[in-house]
Amino acid sequence: MTDVLIVGGGIMGLWAAVKAVRAGLFVHLVERERIGAGASGGLVGALMPHMPDRWNPKKQFQFEALASLEAEIAPLEAETGLSAGYRRSGRIMPLGKPHLRTIALRHEQEAVTNWHQSGSTFLWNVQDSPDVIGWPAAEACEHGVVLDTLAARVFPRSFLNLLKTWLERQHDIIVEEGTGVDRLELGCGRATLSDGRVITFDHCILANGVDLFKTTDCVTTSGLATPPLGVPVKGQAALLDAGIDPALPVVFQDGLYIIPHEGGRVAIGSTSEDKFDEPLSTDAQLDVLIERARAFAPCLRDAPVIQRWAGLRPKAIGRDPIAGRHPDHKSLHLLGGGFKISFGIAHRLAEAVIDRISGKAAALPPSFELAHHFALRR
Ligand SMILES: Cc1cc2nc3c(=O)[nH]c(=O)nc-3n(C[C@H](O)[C@H](O)[C@H](O)COP(=O)(O)OP(=O)(O)OC[C@H]3O[C@@H](n4cnc5c(N)ncnc54)[C@H](O)[C@@H]3O)c2cc1C
């Protein structure tokens, strides 16, 4: 009998496993393909804060998560000798129109209040030009730039490898790849795996990415099936060998991310496609994005593309992540739907779910709770 069965080896499932092991629980993590086979195995890894205006519990939760992530990663890196590719490199956003500067100056003041908490101070600075000429190109920055010091980045595949390696060195856990959970019987705590084995559990955490929204035996058993709690949104990204300074800030504008990673590589993301025929292949939309990035950052003009990638992001209805216990099935917990912000908050979401399993109180923003998502679905 396992204390916690975790379905899915993406960023959500892996953090749930780390937190569960640390809480002294016996964990069985089952991944249908391989760790990182889903959306988490990508190239981008931006850790982008919400705007500092109109503060609410969701923004507070994300702020605390982003502020704490570095300290969460450091001991895992020290224990494994591996790197997550984490750096708080900040984010630069060009201001191409005068009204954008007016709004940005307002946000600058809002950040003074909302991004200054419990000894952590982060800035939303409006500047006339970027600190590094050409990052981004002057034509894009006619009305200045915003430089925020809260944003950071990780390299997703390195981060997953770090978490996986740490977990494999622990005693109270089984990590299985190449085996799916085909069926859950929640009343008796039984899971049937794709190879026919049956395992028993006290608690099950569904962290199965876009499959959380599918009609499968798993979800029909839990009464989650129709209509679904969210939808998959396809995203495409590319990795360039640019030889640039990895400390440069992330460039962001209108859905375009340009992320300098260690080793001088640069990730470019991402398309957001509600309709698609081929979920995992790249096409001309990615070429358009790459050209846009090269125009924004001339130093990327001749950088060769070394990888192209596409994946399906789990986007919950209403866009907020889903975390918590199912109201009708006390042994079932959901963790997912993080859309574009999962990497910055997964550790805190997982902690809350594991705390509740361990009988501790754990606050989550009301809009993350299952009851809220069920209400939106109706
Ligand atoms: C192009 C692109 C760019 C992105 N950029 C960013 C970014 O910059 N920053 C950010 O924070 N987020 C970003 N995201 C979003 C982020 O990648 C996702 O929100 C996140 O990875 C979701 O993690 P997850 O663990 O919920 O799901 P996944 O990573 O999809 O993991 C779910 C896992 O469950 C497994 N599984 C499914 N069903 C079963 C079953 N029955 N049994 C066992 N295993 C099962 C799957 O094989 C999969 O490995 C991006 C996504 C895309 C596509």
PDB file of N, CA and C in Angstrom, residues 210-305:
ATOM      1  N   VAL A 210      -2.648  17.750 -19.666  1.00  0.00           N
ATOM      2  CA  VAL A 210      -3.895  17.936 -20.416  1.00  0.00           C
ATOM      3  C   VAL A 210      -4.830  16.741 -20.262  1.00  0.00           C
ATOM      4  N   ASP A 211      -4.312  15.594 -19.853  1.00  0.00           N
ATOM      5  CA  ASP A 211      -5.180  14.427 -19.672  1.00  0.00           C
ATOM      6  C   ASP A 211      -6.113  14.577 -18.480  1.00  0.00           C
ATOM      7  N   LEU A 212      -5.823  15.552 -17.644  1.00  0.00           N
ATOM      8  CA  LEU A 212      -6.736  15.868 -16.542  1.00  0.00           C
ATOM      9  C   LEU A 212      -8.114  16.265 -17.087  1.00  0.00           C
ATOM     10  N   PHE A 213      -8.126  16.740 -18.323  1.00  0.00           N
ATOM     11  CA  PHE A 213      -9.377  17.234 -18.913  1.00  0.00           C
ATOM     12  C   PHE A 213     -10.060  16.197 -19.799  1.00  0.00           C
ATOM     13  N   LYS A 214      -9.440  15.031 -19.945  1.00  0.00           N
ATOM     14  CA  LYS A 214     -10.001  14.049 -20.875  1.00  0.00           C
ATOM     15  C   LYS A 214     -10.995  13.140 -20.196  1.00  0.00           C
ATOM     16  N   THR A 215     -11.870  12.544 -20.991  1.00  0.00           N
ATOM     17  CA  THR A 215     -12.788  11.551 -20.457  1.00  0.00           C
ATOM     18  C   THR A 215     -12.090  10.195 -20.491  1.00  0.00           C
ATOM     19  N   THR A 216     -11.550   9.819 -19.367  1.00  0.00           N
ATOM     20  CA  THR A 216     -10.909   8.513 -19.277  1.00  0.00           C
ATOM     21  C   THR A 216     -11.538   7.794 -18.091  1.00  0.00           C
ATOM     22  N   ASP A 217     -11.164   6.563 -17.906  1.00  0.00           N
ATOM     23  CA  ASP A 217     -11.666   5.847 -16.735  1.00  0.00           C
ATOM     24  C   ASP A 217     -11.287   6.598 -15.479  1.00  0.00           C
ATOM     25  N   CYS A 218     -10.056   7.146 -15.498  1.00  0.00           N
ATOM     26  CA  CYS A 218      -9.594   7.919 -14.342  1.00  0.00           C
ATOM     27  C   CYS A 218     -10.586   8.993 -13.954  1.00  0.00           C
ATOM     28  N   VAL A 219     -10.917   9.832 -14.930  1.00  0.00           N
ATOM     29  CA  VAL A 219     -11.720  10.996 -14.578  1.00  0.00           C
ATOM     30  C   VAL A 219     -13.197  10.695 -14.496  1.00  0.00           C
ATOM     31  N   THR A 220     -13.684   9.704 -15.268  1.00  0.00           N
ATOM     32  CA  THR A 220     -15.106   9.392 -15.111  1.00  0.00           C
ATOM     33  C   THR A 220     -15.347   8.858 -13.704  1.00  0.00           C
ATOM     34  N   THR A 221     -14.418   8.066 -13.209  1.00  0.00           N
ATOM     35  CA  THR A 221     -14.569   7.524 -11.856  1.00  0.00           C
ATOM     36  C   THR A 221     -14.708   8.663 -10.853  1.00  0.00           C
ATOM     37  N   SER A 222     -13.981   9.753 -11.121  1.00  0.00           N
ATOM     38  CA  SER A 222     -13.977  10.832 -10.136  1.00  0.00           C
ATOM     39  C   SER A 222     -15.052  11.877 -10.434  1.00  0.00           C
ATOM     40  N   GLY A 223     -15.848  11.631 -11.463  1.00  0.00           N
ATOM     41  CA  GLY A 223     -16.937  12.557 -11.750  1.00  0.00           C
ATOM     42  C   GLY A 223     -16.474  13.875 -12.336  1.00  0.00           C
ATOM     43  N   LEU A 224     -15.341  13.858 -13.029  1.00  0.00           N
ATOM     44  CA  LEU A 224     -14.787  15.113 -13.550  1.00  0.00           C
ATOM     45  C   LEU A 224     -15.022  15.287 -15.041  1.00  0.00           C
ATOM     46  N   ALA A 225     -15.719  14.316 -15.636  1.00  0.00           N
ATOM     47  CA  ALA A 225     -15.610  14.206 -17.081  1.00  0.00           C
ATOM     48  C   ALA A 225     -16.297  15.286 -17.898  1.00  0.00           C
ATOM     49  N   THR A 226     -17.561  15.506 -17.767  1.00  0.00           N
ATOM     50  CA  THR A 226     -18.243  16.397 -18.696  1.00  0.00           C
ATOM     51  C   THR A 226     -18.960  17.528 -17.982  1.00  0.00           C
ATOM     52  N   PRO A 227     -18.890  18.740 -18.486  1.00  0.00           N
ATOM     53  CA  PRO A 227     -17.879  19.172 -19.442  1.00  0.00           C
ATOM     54  C   PRO A 227     -16.513  19.231 -18.764  1.00  0.00           C
ATOM     55  N   PRO A 228     -15.435  19.222 -19.538  1.00  0.00           N
ATOM     56  CA  PRO A 228     -14.103  19.169 -18.917  1.00  0.00           C
ATOM     57  C   PRO A 228     -13.749  20.445 -18.168  1.00  0.00           C
ATOM     58  N   LEU A 229     -12.770  20.314 -17.291  1.00  0.00           N
ATOM     59  CA  LEU A 229     -12.340  21.461 -16.479  1.00  0.00           C
ATOM     60  C   LEU A 229     -11.422  22.414 -17.233  1.00  0.00           C
ATOM     61  N   GLY A 230     -11.004  22.017 -18.426  1.00  0.00           N
ATOM     62  CA  GLY A 230     -10.096  22.890 -19.165  1.00  0.00           C
ATOM     63  C   GLY A 230      -9.855  22.351 -20.559  1.00  0.00           C
ATOM     64  N   VAL A 231      -8.928  22.992 -21.244  1.00  0.00           N
ATOM     65  CA  VAL A 231      -8.634  22.610 -22.631  1.00  0.00           C
ATOM     66  C   VAL A 231      -7.119  22.595 -22.851  1.00  0.00           C
ATOM     67  N   PRO A 232      -6.660  21.820 -23.829  1.00  0.00           N
ATOM     68  CA  PRO A 232      -5.244  21.914 -24.200  1.00  0.00           C
ATOM     69  C   PRO A 232      -5.021  23.101 -25.137  1.00  0.00           C
ATOM     70  N   VAL A 233      -3.932  23.814 -24.959  1.00  0.00           N
ATOM     71  CA  VAL A 233      -3.556  24.899 -25.876  1.00  0.00           C
ATOM     72  C   VAL A 233      -2.154  24.587 -26.392  1.00  0.00           C
ATOM     73  N   LYS A 234      -2.054  24.438 -27.689  1.00  0.00           N
ATOM     74  CA  LYS A 234      -0.748  24.088 -28.276  1.00  0.00           C
ATOM     75  C   LYS A 234       0.208  25.280 -28.225  1.00  0.00           C
ATOM     76  N   GLY A 235       1.468  24.986 -27.968  1.00  0.00           N
ATOM     77  CA  GLY A 235       2.498  26.026 -28.022  1.00  0.00           C
ATOM     78  C   GLY A 235       3.716  25.502 -28.758  1.00  0.00           C
ATOM     79  N   GLN A 236       4.356  26.379 -29.544  1.00  0.00           N
ATOM     80  CA  GLN A 236       5.585  26.016 -30.250  1.00  0.00           C
ATOM     81  C   GLN A 236       6.717  26.921 -29.768  1.00  0.00           C
ATOM     82  N   ALA A 237       7.922  26.372 -29.736  1.00  0.00           N
ATOM     83  CA  ALA A 237       9.085  27.141 -29.267  1.00  0.00           C
ATOM     84  C   ALA A 237      10.334  26.649 -29.995  1.00  0.00           C
ATOM     85  N   ALA A 238      11.392  27.454 -29.898  1.00  0.00           N
ATOM     86  CA  ALA A 238      12.657  27.087 -30.565  1.00  0.00           C
ATOM     87  C   ALA A 238      13.830  27.426 -29.658  1.00  0.00           C
ATOM     88  N   LEU A 239      14.946  26.750 -29.898  1.00  0.00           N
ATOM     89  CA  LEU A 239      16.175  27.036 -29.164  1.00  0.00           C
ATOM     90  C   LEU A 239      17.254  27.422 -30.167  1.00  0.00           C
ATOM     91  N   LEU A 240      17.912  28.553 -29.911  1.00  0.00           N
ATOM     92  CA  LEU A 240      18.957  29.057 -30.817  1.00  0.00           C
ATOM     93  C   LEU A 240      20.302  28.990 -30.118  1.00  0.00           C
ATOM     94  N   ASP A 241      21.332  28.738 -30.907  1.00  0.00           N
ATOM     95  CA  ASP A 241      22.691  28.785 -30.380  1.00  0.00           C
ATOM     96  C   ASP A 241      23.232  30.175 -30.672  1.00  0.00           C
ATOM     97  N   ALA A 242      23.101  31.088 -29.677  1.00  0.00           N
ATOM     98  CA  ALA A 242      23.353  32.504 -29.962  1.00  0.00           C
ATOM     99  C   ALA A 242      24.674  33.005 -29.386  1.00  0.00           C
ATOM    100  N   GLY A 243      25.253  32.244 -28.472  1.00  0.00           N
ATOM    101  CA  GLY A 243      26.518  32.660 -27.866  1.00  0.00           C
ATOM    102  C   GLY A 243      26.421  33.982 -27.116  1.00  0.00           C
ATOM    103  N   ILE A 244      25.254  34.254 -26.527  1.00  0.00           N
ATOM    104  CA  ILE A 244      25.105  35.549 -25.835  1.00  0.00           C
ATOM    105  C   ILE A 244      25.281  35.377 -24.325  1.00  0.00           C
ATOM    106  N   ASP A 245      25.374  36.510 -23.631  1.00  0.00           N
ATOM    107  CA  ASP A 245      25.557  36.512 -22.183  1.00  0.00           C
ATOM    108  C   ASP A 245      24.301  35.935 -21.516  1.00  0.00           C
ATOM    109  N   PRO A 246      24.423  34.828 -20.772  1.00  0.00           N
ATOM    110  CA  PRO A 246      23.240  34.206 -20.172  1.00  0.00           C
ATOM    111  C   PRO A 246      22.596  35.056 -19.072  1.00  0.00           C
ATOM    112  N   ALA A 247      23.291  36.110 -18.646  1.00  0.00           N
ATOM    113  CA  ALA A 247      22.733  36.965 -17.587  1.00  0.00           C
ATOM    114  C   ALA A 247      21.792  38.043 -18.141  1.00  0.00           C
ATOM    115  N   LEU A 248      21.701  38.143 -19.453  1.00  0.00           N
ATOM    116  CA  LEU A 248      20.804  39.168 -20.028  1.00  0.00           C
ATOM    117  C   LEU A 248      19.364  38.907 -19.584  1.00  0.00           C
ATOM    118  N   PRO A 249      18.572  39.987 -19.414  1.00  0.00           N
ATOM    119  CA  PRO A 249      17.185  39.764 -18.989  1.00  0.00           C
ATOM    120  C   PRO A 249      16.342  39.112 -20.084  1.00  0.00           C
ATOM    121  N   VAL A 250      15.271  38.473 -19.650  1.00  0.00           N
ATOM    122  CA  VAL A 250      14.278  37.927 -20.566  1.00  0.00           C
ATOM    123  C   VAL A 250      13.594  39.103 -21.268  1.00  0.00           C
ATOM    124  N   VAL A 251      13.442  38.999 -22.580  1.00  0.00           N
ATOM    125  CA  VAL A 251      12.677  40.024 -23.309  1.00  0.00           C
ATOM    126  C   VAL A 251      11.254  39.506 -23.485  1.00  0.00           C
ATOM    127  N   PHE A 252      10.287  40.375 -23.185  1.00  0.00           N
ATOM    128  CA  PHE A 252       8.889  39.962 -23.356  1.00  0.00           C
ATOM    129  C   PHE A 252       8.101  41.065 -24.030  1.00  0.00           C
ATOM    130  N   GLN A 253       7.351  40.699 -25.063  1.00  0.00           N
ATOM    131  CA  GLN A 253       6.370  41.631 -25.626  1.00  0.00           C
ATOM    132  C   GLN A 253       5.287  40.876 -26.383  1.00  0.00           C
ATOM    133  N   ASP A 254       4.037  41.179 -26.012  1.00  0.00           N
ATOM    134  CA  ASP A 254       2.876  40.615 -26.732  1.00  0.00           C
ATOM    135  C   ASP A 254       2.998  39.119 -26.998  1.00  0.00           C
ATOM    136  N   GLY A 255       3.249  38.358 -25.979  1.00  0.00           N
ATOM    137  CA  GLY A 255       3.302  36.906 -26.140  1.00  0.00           C
ATOM    138  C   GLY A 255       4.633  36.364 -26.648  1.00  0.00           C
ATOM    139  N   LEU A 256       5.549  37.240 -27.043  1.00  0.00           N
ATOM    140  CA  LEU A 256       6.883  36.778 -27.498  1.00  0.00           C
ATOM    141  C   LEU A 256       7.845  36.773 -26.310  1.00  0.00           C
ATOM    142  N   TYR A 257       8.452  35.614 -26.060  1.00  0.00           N
ATOM    143  CA  TYR A 257       9.476  35.495 -25.022  1.00  0.00           C
ATOM    144  C   TYR A 257      10.818  35.232 -25.696  1.00  0.00           C
ATOM    145  N   ILE A 258      11.836  35.965 -25.273  1.00  0.00           N
ATOM    146  CA  ILE A 258      13.207  35.667 -25.718  1.00  0.00           C
ATOM    147  C   ILE A 258      13.992  35.440 -24.433  1.00  0.00           C
ATOM    148  N   ILE A 259      14.424  34.173 -24.239  1.00  0.00           N
ATOM    149  CA  ILE A 259      14.980  33.806 -22.937  1.00  0.00           C
ATOM    150  C   ILE A 259      16.441  33.386 -23.076  1.00  0.00           C
ATOM    151  N   PRO A 260      17.369  34.196 -22.588  1.00  0.00           N
ATOM    152  CA  PRO A 260      18.769  33.750 -22.600  1.00  0.00           C
ATOM    153  C   PRO A 260      18.967  32.637 -21.559  1.00  0.00           C
ATOM    154  N   HIS A 261      19.517  31.527 -21.998  1.00  0.00           N
ATOM    155  CA  HIS A 261      19.806  30.417 -21.077  1.00  0.00           C
ATOM    156  C   HIS A 261      21.318  30.248 -20.930  1.00  0.00           C
ATOM    157  N   GLU A 262      21.691  29.397 -19.992  1.00  0.00           N
ATOM    158  CA  GLU A 262      23.119  29.126 -19.777  1.00  0.00           C
ATOM    159  C   GLU A 262      23.718  28.584 -21.082  1.00  0.00           C
ATOM    160  N   GLY A 263      25.016  28.786 -21.242  1.00  0.00           N
ATOM    161  CA  GLY A 263      25.689  28.300 -22.446  1.00  0.00           C
ATOM    162  C   GLY A 263      25.436  29.179 -23.660  1.00  0.00           C
ATOM    163  N   GLY A 264      24.816  30.353 -23.434  1.00  0.00           N
ATOM    164  CA  GLY A 264      24.596  31.280 -24.548  1.00  0.00           C
ATOM    165  C   GLY A 264      23.428  30.911 -25.454  1.00  0.00           C
ATOM    166  N   ARG A 265      22.688  29.857 -25.057  1.00  0.00           N
ATOM    167  CA  ARG A 265      21.523  29.484 -25.875  1.00  0.00           C
ATOM    168  C   ARG A 265      20.360  30.434 -25.575  1.00  0.00           C
ATOM    169  N   VAL A 266      19.471  30.564 -26.544  1.00  0.00           N
ATOM    170  CA  VAL A 266      18.322  31.456 -26.361  1.00  0.00           C
ATOM    171  C   VAL A 266      17.055  30.716 -26.776  1.00  0.00           C
ATOM    172  N   ALA A 267      16.088  30.676 -25.861  1.00  0.00           N
ATOM    173  CA  ALA A 267      14.793  30.067 -26.208  1.00  0.00           C
ATOM    174  C   ALA A 267      13.854  31.153 -26.703  1.00  0.00           C
ATOM    175  N   ILE A 268      13.073  30.790 -27.704  1.00  0.00           N
ATOM    176  CA  ILE A 268      12.058  31.704 -28.237  1.00  0.00           C
ATOM    177  C   ILE A 268      10.702  31.017 -28.164  1.00  0.00           C
ATOM    178  N   GLY A 269       9.750  31.703 -27.535  1.00  0.00           N
ATOM    179  CA  GLY A 269       8.409  31.130 -27.433  1.00  0.00           C
ATOM    180  C   GLY A 269       7.392  32.235 -27.496  1.00  0.00           C
ATOM    181  N   SER A 270       6.183  31.965 -27.517  1.00  0.00           N
ATOM    182  CA  SER A 270       5.552  30.705 -27.847  1.00  0.00           C
ATOM    183  C   SER A 270       4.274  31.025 -28.593  1.00  0.00           C
ATOM    184  N   THR A 271       3.868  30.133 -29.463  1.00  0.00           N
ATOM    185  CA  THR A 271       2.549  30.301 -30.064  1.00  0.00           C
ATOM    186  C   THR A 271       1.493  29.865 -29.045  1.00  0.00           C
ATOM    187  N   SER A 272       0.275  30.334 -29.224  1.00  0.00           N
ATOM    188  CA  SER A 272      -0.861  29.895 -28.395  1.00  0.00           C
ATOM    189  C   SER A 272      -1.976  29.505 -29.340  1.00  0.00           C
ATOM    190  N   GLU A 273      -2.162  28.203 -29.536  1.00  0.00           N
ATOM    191  CA  GLU A 273      -3.095  27.730 -30.560  1.00  0.00           C
ATOM    192  C   GLU A 273      -4.222  26.920 -29.934  1.00  0.00           C
ATOM    193  N   ASP A 274      -5.435  27.463 -30.037  1.00  0.00           N
ATOM    194  CA  ASP A 274      -6.604  26.734 -29.526  1.00  0.00           C
ATOM    195  C   ASP A 274      -7.021  25.626 -30.484  1.00  0.00           C
ATOM    196  N   LYS A 275      -6.740  25.847 -31.783  1.00  0.00           N
ATOM    197  CA  LYS A 275      -7.113  24.832 -32.784  1.00  0.00           C
ATOM    198  C   LYS A 275      -5.839  24.331 -33.444  1.00  0.00           C
ATOM    199  N   PHE A 276      -5.741  23.018 -33.565  1.00  0.00           N
ATOM    200  CA  PHE A 276      -4.530  22.446 -34.186  1.00  0.00           C
ATOM    201  C   PHE A 276      -4.849  21.028 -34.641  1.00  0.00           C
ATOM    202  N   ASP A 277      -4.146  20.595 -35.699  1.00  0.00           N
ATOM    203  CA  ASP A 277      -4.311  19.221 -36.175  1.00  0.00           C
ATOM    204  C   ASP A 277      -3.216  18.330 -35.629  1.00  0.00           C
ATOM    205  N   GLU A 278      -2.008  18.900 -35.567  1.00  0.00           N
ATOM    206  CA  GLU A 278      -0.842  18.106 -35.143  1.00  0.00           C
ATOM    207  C   GLU A 278      -0.339  18.681 -33.825  1.00  0.00           C
ATOM    208  N   PRO A 279      -0.690  18.075 -32.708  1.00  0.00           N
ATOM    209  CA  PRO A 279      -0.359  18.704 -31.425  1.00  0.00           C
ATOM    210  C   PRO A 279       1.135  18.841 -31.146  1.00  0.00           C
ATOM    211  N   LEU A 280       1.929  17.928 -31.690  1.00  0.00           N
ATOM    212  CA  LEU A 280       3.330  17.896 -31.265  1.00  0.00           C
ATOM    213  C   LEU A 280       4.314  18.263 -32.371  1.00  0.00           C
ATOM    214  N   SER A 281       3.822  18.846 -33.473  1.00  0.00           N
ATOM    215  CA  SER A 281       4.780  19.199 -34.530  1.00  0.00           C
ATOM    216  C   SER A 281       4.827  20.713 -34.717  1.00  0.00           C
ATOM    217  N   THR A 282       5.942  21.186 -35.241  1.00  0.00           N
ATOM    218  CA  THR A 282       6.109  22.626 -35.448  1.00  0.00           C
ATOM    219  C   THR A 282       5.827  22.965 -36.911  1.00  0.00           C
ATOM    220  N   ASP A 283       5.510  24.240 -37.165  1.00  0.00           N
ATOM    221  CA  ASP A 283       5.181  24.639 -38.527  1.00  0.00           C
ATOM    222  C   ASP A 283       5.586  26.097 -38.764  1.00  0.00           C
ATOM    223  N   ALA A 284       5.000  26.707 -39.794  1.00  0.00           N
ATOM    224  CA  ALA A 284       5.397  28.061 -40.203  1.00  0.00           C
ATOM    225  C   ALA A 284       5.118  29.109 -39.118  1.00  0.00           C
ATOM    226  N   GLN A 285       4.167  28.821 -38.212  1.00  0.00           N
ATOM    227  CA  GLN A 285       3.894  29.797 -37.143  1.00  0.00           C
ATOM    228  C   GLN A 285       5.133  30.003 -36.269  1.00  0.00           C
ATOM    229  N   LEU A 286       5.909  28.933 -36.122  1.00  0.00           N
ATOM    230  CA  LEU A 286       7.136  29.064 -35.330  1.00  0.00           C
ATOM    231  C   LEU A 286       8.178  29.894 -36.095  1.00  0.00           C
ATOM    232  N   ASP A 287       8.222  29.733 -37.426  1.00  0.00           N
ATOM    233  CA  ASP A 287       9.158  30.540 -38.225  1.00  0.00           C
ATOM    234  C   ASP A 287       8.858  32.027 -38.072  1.00  0.00           C
ATOM    235  N   VAL A 288       7.560  32.357 -38.041  1.00  0.00           N
ATOM    236  CA  VAL A 288       7.158  33.768 -37.885  1.00  0.00           C
ATOM    237  C   VAL A 288       7.656  34.295 -36.540  1.00  0.00           C
ATOM    238  N   LEU A 289       7.491  33.478 -35.518  1.00  0.00           N
ATOM    239  CA  LEU A 289       7.916  33.878 -34.165  1.00  0.00           C
ATOM    240  C   LEU A 289       9.440  34.090 -34.112  1.00  0.00           C
ATOM    241  N   ILE A 290      10.171  33.191 -34.752  1.00  0.00           N
ATOM    242  CA  ILE A 290      11.636  33.297 -34.750  1.00  0.00           C
ATOM    243  C   ILE A 290      12.056  34.587 -35.467  1.00  0.00           C
ATOM    244  N   GLU A 291      11.396  34.880 -36.578  1.00  0.00           N
ATOM    245  CA  GLU A 291      11.735  36.114 -37.320  1.00  0.00           C
ATOM    246  C   GLU A 291      11.426  37.345 -36.478  1.00  0.00           C
ATOM    247  N   ARG A 292      10.307  37.292 -35.736  1.00  0.00           N
ATOM    248  CA  ARG A 292       9.944  38.419 -34.861  1.00  0.00           C
ATOM    249  C   ARG A 292      11.030  38.614 -33.790  1.00  0.00           C
ATOM    250  N   ALA A 293      11.498  37.527 -33.259  1.00  0.00           N
ATOM    251  CA  ALA A 293      12.538  37.609 -32.225  1.00  0.00           C
ATOM    252  C   ALA A 293      13.837  38.166 -32.805  1.00  0.00           C
ATOM    253  N   ARG A 294      14.182  37.768 -34.010  1.00  0.00           N
ATOM    254  CA  ARG A 294      15.430  38.254 -34.629  1.00  0.00           C
ATOM    255  C   ARG A 294      15.334  39.762 -34.881  1.00  0.00           C
ATOM    256  N   ALA A 295      14.112  40.234 -35.217  1.00  0.00           N
ATOM    257  CA  ALA A 295      13.943  41.673 -35.445  1.00  0.00           C
ATOM    258  C   ALA A 295      14.066  42.445 -34.123  1.00  0.00           C
ATOM    259  N   PHE A 296      13.584  41.853 -33.058  1.00  0.00           N
ATOM    260  CA  PHE A 296      13.639  42.488 -31.741  1.00  0.00           C
ATOM    261  C   PHE A 296      15.044  42.519 -31.170  1.00  0.00           C
ATOM    262  N   ALA A 297      15.793  41.486 -31.458  1.00  0.00           N
ATOM    263  CA  ALA A 297      17.137  41.350 -30.893  1.00  0.00           C
ATOM    264  C   ALA A 297      18.104  41.039 -32.034  1.00  0.00           C
ATOM    265  N   PRO A 298      18.678  42.080 -32.642  1.00  0.00           N
ATOM    266  CA  PRO A 298      19.515  41.886 -33.835  1.00  0.00           C
ATOM    267  C   PRO A 298      20.680  40.909 -33.615  1.00  0.00           C
ATOM    268  N   CYS A 299      21.149  40.767 -32.380  1.00  0.00           N
ATOM    269  CA  CYS A 299      22.269  39.828 -32.158  1.00  0.00           C
ATOM    270  C   CYS A 299      21.852  38.368 -32.406  1.00  0.00           C
ATOM    271  N   LEU A 300      20.558  38.139 -32.577  1.00  0.00           N
ATOM    272  CA  LEU A 300      20.101  36.771 -32.869  1.00  0.00           C
ATOM    273  C   LEU A 300      19.988  36.509 -34.371  1.00  0.00           C
ATOM    274  N   ARG A 301      20.289  37.561 -35.163  1.00  0.00           N
ATOM    275  CA  ARG A 301      19.995  37.488 -36.602  1.00  0.00           C
ATOM    276  C   ARG A 301      20.580  36.243 -37.263  1.00  0.00           C
ATOM    277  N   ASP A 302      21.821  35.907 -36.939  1.00  0.00           N
ATOM    278  CA  ASP A 302      22.448  34.764 -37.620  1.00  0.00           C
ATOM    279  C   ASP A 302      22.557  33.532 -36.723  1.00  0.00           C
ATOM    280  N   ALA A 303      21.910  33.587 -35.562  1.00  0.00           N
ATOM    281  CA  ALA A 303      22.040  32.445 -34.631  1.00  0.00           C
ATOM    282  C   ALA A 303      21.291  31.232 -35.182  1.00  0.00           C
ATOM    283  N   PRO A 304      21.966  30.089 -35.313  1.00  0.00           N
ATOM    284  CA  PRO A 304      21.274  28.910 -35.861  1.00  0.00           C
ATOM    285  C   PRO A 304      20.239  28.336 -34.887  1.00  0.00           C
ATOM    286  N   VAL A 305      19.150  27.852 -35.463  1.00  0.00           N
ATOM    287  CA  VAL A 305      18.123  27.171 -34.653  1.00  0.00           C
ATOM    288  C   VAL A 305      18.609  25.756 -34.405  1.00  0.00           C
TER     289      VAL A 305
END
